[in-house]
Amino acid sequence: MSAVQNRPADRYGAPIVSPRLGRIMVAVVAIVFAAMVVLIGIRFADQPVRAELLSYEHVDENRIAVSFAVTMRPGVEAECAVQAMNEGRAQVGFVEVQVPAQEQRRSTHRVEIATQGEAVSAEVLGCEQL
């Protein structure tokens, strides 16, 4: 065997992309990935009011109680939309809750929703600053 046949390029063929082009492609992908992370971070950091479902309990056949936490700047008022859903995830109850200005950044709230049928779950659809 000669030394020429022992080179990987001779044995397996030339690479599809050159090493230089490969480094450029990796750099471009890394820049695009970093830009996406920054844009997503800005999108979620820019939300002035956030809500999180804590729990729900069935009060009776046509009523469900929902506990949720709201995170917003102290002194800001908000309005939150909360819904109750049946087994098929159809909305059976809905309420908009006024959240008055709080002294703390995070506060918990409880609301009872009258339902049209049996609710098996609930969710906070979102909150908006007033």
Coordinates of C-alpha atoms in Angstrom, one line a residue, residues 12-105:
Y12 CA -13.7 7.9 1.8
G13 CA -13.9 10.8 -0.7
A14 CA -13.6 14.5 -0.1
P15 CA -15.7 16.2 2.5
I16 CA -19.0 17.7 1.4
V17 CA -18.2 21.1 2.8
S18 CA -14.8 22.6 3.3
P19 CA -13.5 23.1 6.9
R20 CA -13.7 26.9 6.4
L21 CA -17.3 26.8 5.2
G22 CA -18.2 24.4 8.1
R23 CA -16.8 26.9 10.7
I24 CA -18.8 29.7 9.0
M25 CA -22.0 27.6 9.1
V26 CA -21.5 26.8 12.8
A27 CA -21.0 30.5 13.5
V28 CA -24.1 31.5 11.6
V29 CA -26.2 28.9 13.4
A30 CA -24.8 30.0 16.8
I31 CA -25.7 33.7 16.0
V32 CA -29.2 32.8 14.9
F33 CA -29.7 30.7 18.1
A34 CA -28.5 33.5 20.3
A35 CA -30.8 36.0 18.6
M36 CA -33.8 33.7 19.1
V37 CA -32.9 33.2 22.8
V38 CA -32.7 37.0 23.3
L39 CA -36.0 37.6 21.4
I40 CA -37.8 35.0 23.5
G41 CA -36.4 36.4 26.7
I42 CA -37.5 39.9 25.8
R43 CA -41.0 38.7 24.9
F44 CA -41.5 37.0 28.3
A45 CA -39.6 39.6 30.3
D46 CA -41.8 42.3 28.9
Q47 CA -45.0 41.0 30.4
P48 CA -46.1 43.5 33.0
V49 CA -48.6 41.1 34.6
R50 CA -48.2 37.3 34.9
A51 CA -50.7 34.8 36.4
E52 CA -50.2 31.2 37.5
L53 CA -52.9 28.7 38.5
L54 CA -52.4 27.4 42.0
S55 CA -55.4 25.1 42.5
Y56 CA -59.0 24.6 41.9
E57 CA -61.7 22.8 43.9
H58 CA -65.2 21.8 43.2
V59 CA -67.6 23.7 45.5
D60 CA -70.7 22.0 44.2
E61 CA -72.1 20.6 41.0
N62 CA -72.4 24.1 39.4
R63 CA -69.6 26.0 41.1
I64 CA -65.8 25.8 41.1
A65 CA -63.3 27.8 43.2
V66 CA -60.0 28.8 41.6
S67 CA -56.9 30.0 43.4
F68 CA -54.2 31.8 41.4
A69 CA -51.1 33.9 41.9
V70 CA -50.5 37.2 40.1
T71 CA -47.1 38.8 39.7
M72 CA -46.9 42.5 38.9
R73 CA -45.3 45.7 40.0
P74 CA -46.6 47.0 43.4
G75 CA -49.3 49.7 42.9
V76 CA -50.5 48.3 39.5
E77 CA -54.0 47.1 38.9
A78 CA -54.9 44.2 36.6
E79 CA -57.8 42.3 35.2
C80 CA -57.5 38.5 34.9
A81 CA -59.7 36.1 32.8
V82 CA -60.4 32.7 34.4
Q83 CA -62.3 29.9 32.9
A84 CA -63.8 26.5 34.1
M85 CA -63.8 23.6 31.7
N86 CA -65.7 20.3 31.4
E87 CA -64.3 16.9 30.6
G88 CA -64.2 17.7 26.9
R89 CA -62.2 20.9 27.6
A90 CA -65.2 23.0 26.6
Q91 CA -65.7 26.2 28.6
V92 CA -68.6 25.9 31.1
G93 CA -67.8 29.0 33.2
F94 CA -65.9 32.3 32.8
V95 CA -65.2 35.3 34.9
E96 CA -63.1 38.4 34.7
V97 CA -61.5 39.3 38.0
Q98 CA -60.3 42.8 39.0
V99 CA -57.0 42.6 40.9
P100 CA -56.5 45.7 42.9
A101 CA -53.1 47.3 43.4
Q102 CA -51.0 45.3 45.9
E103 CA -48.1 46.2 48.1
Q104 CA -46.2 43.0 47.2
R105 CA -45.0 41.9 43.8

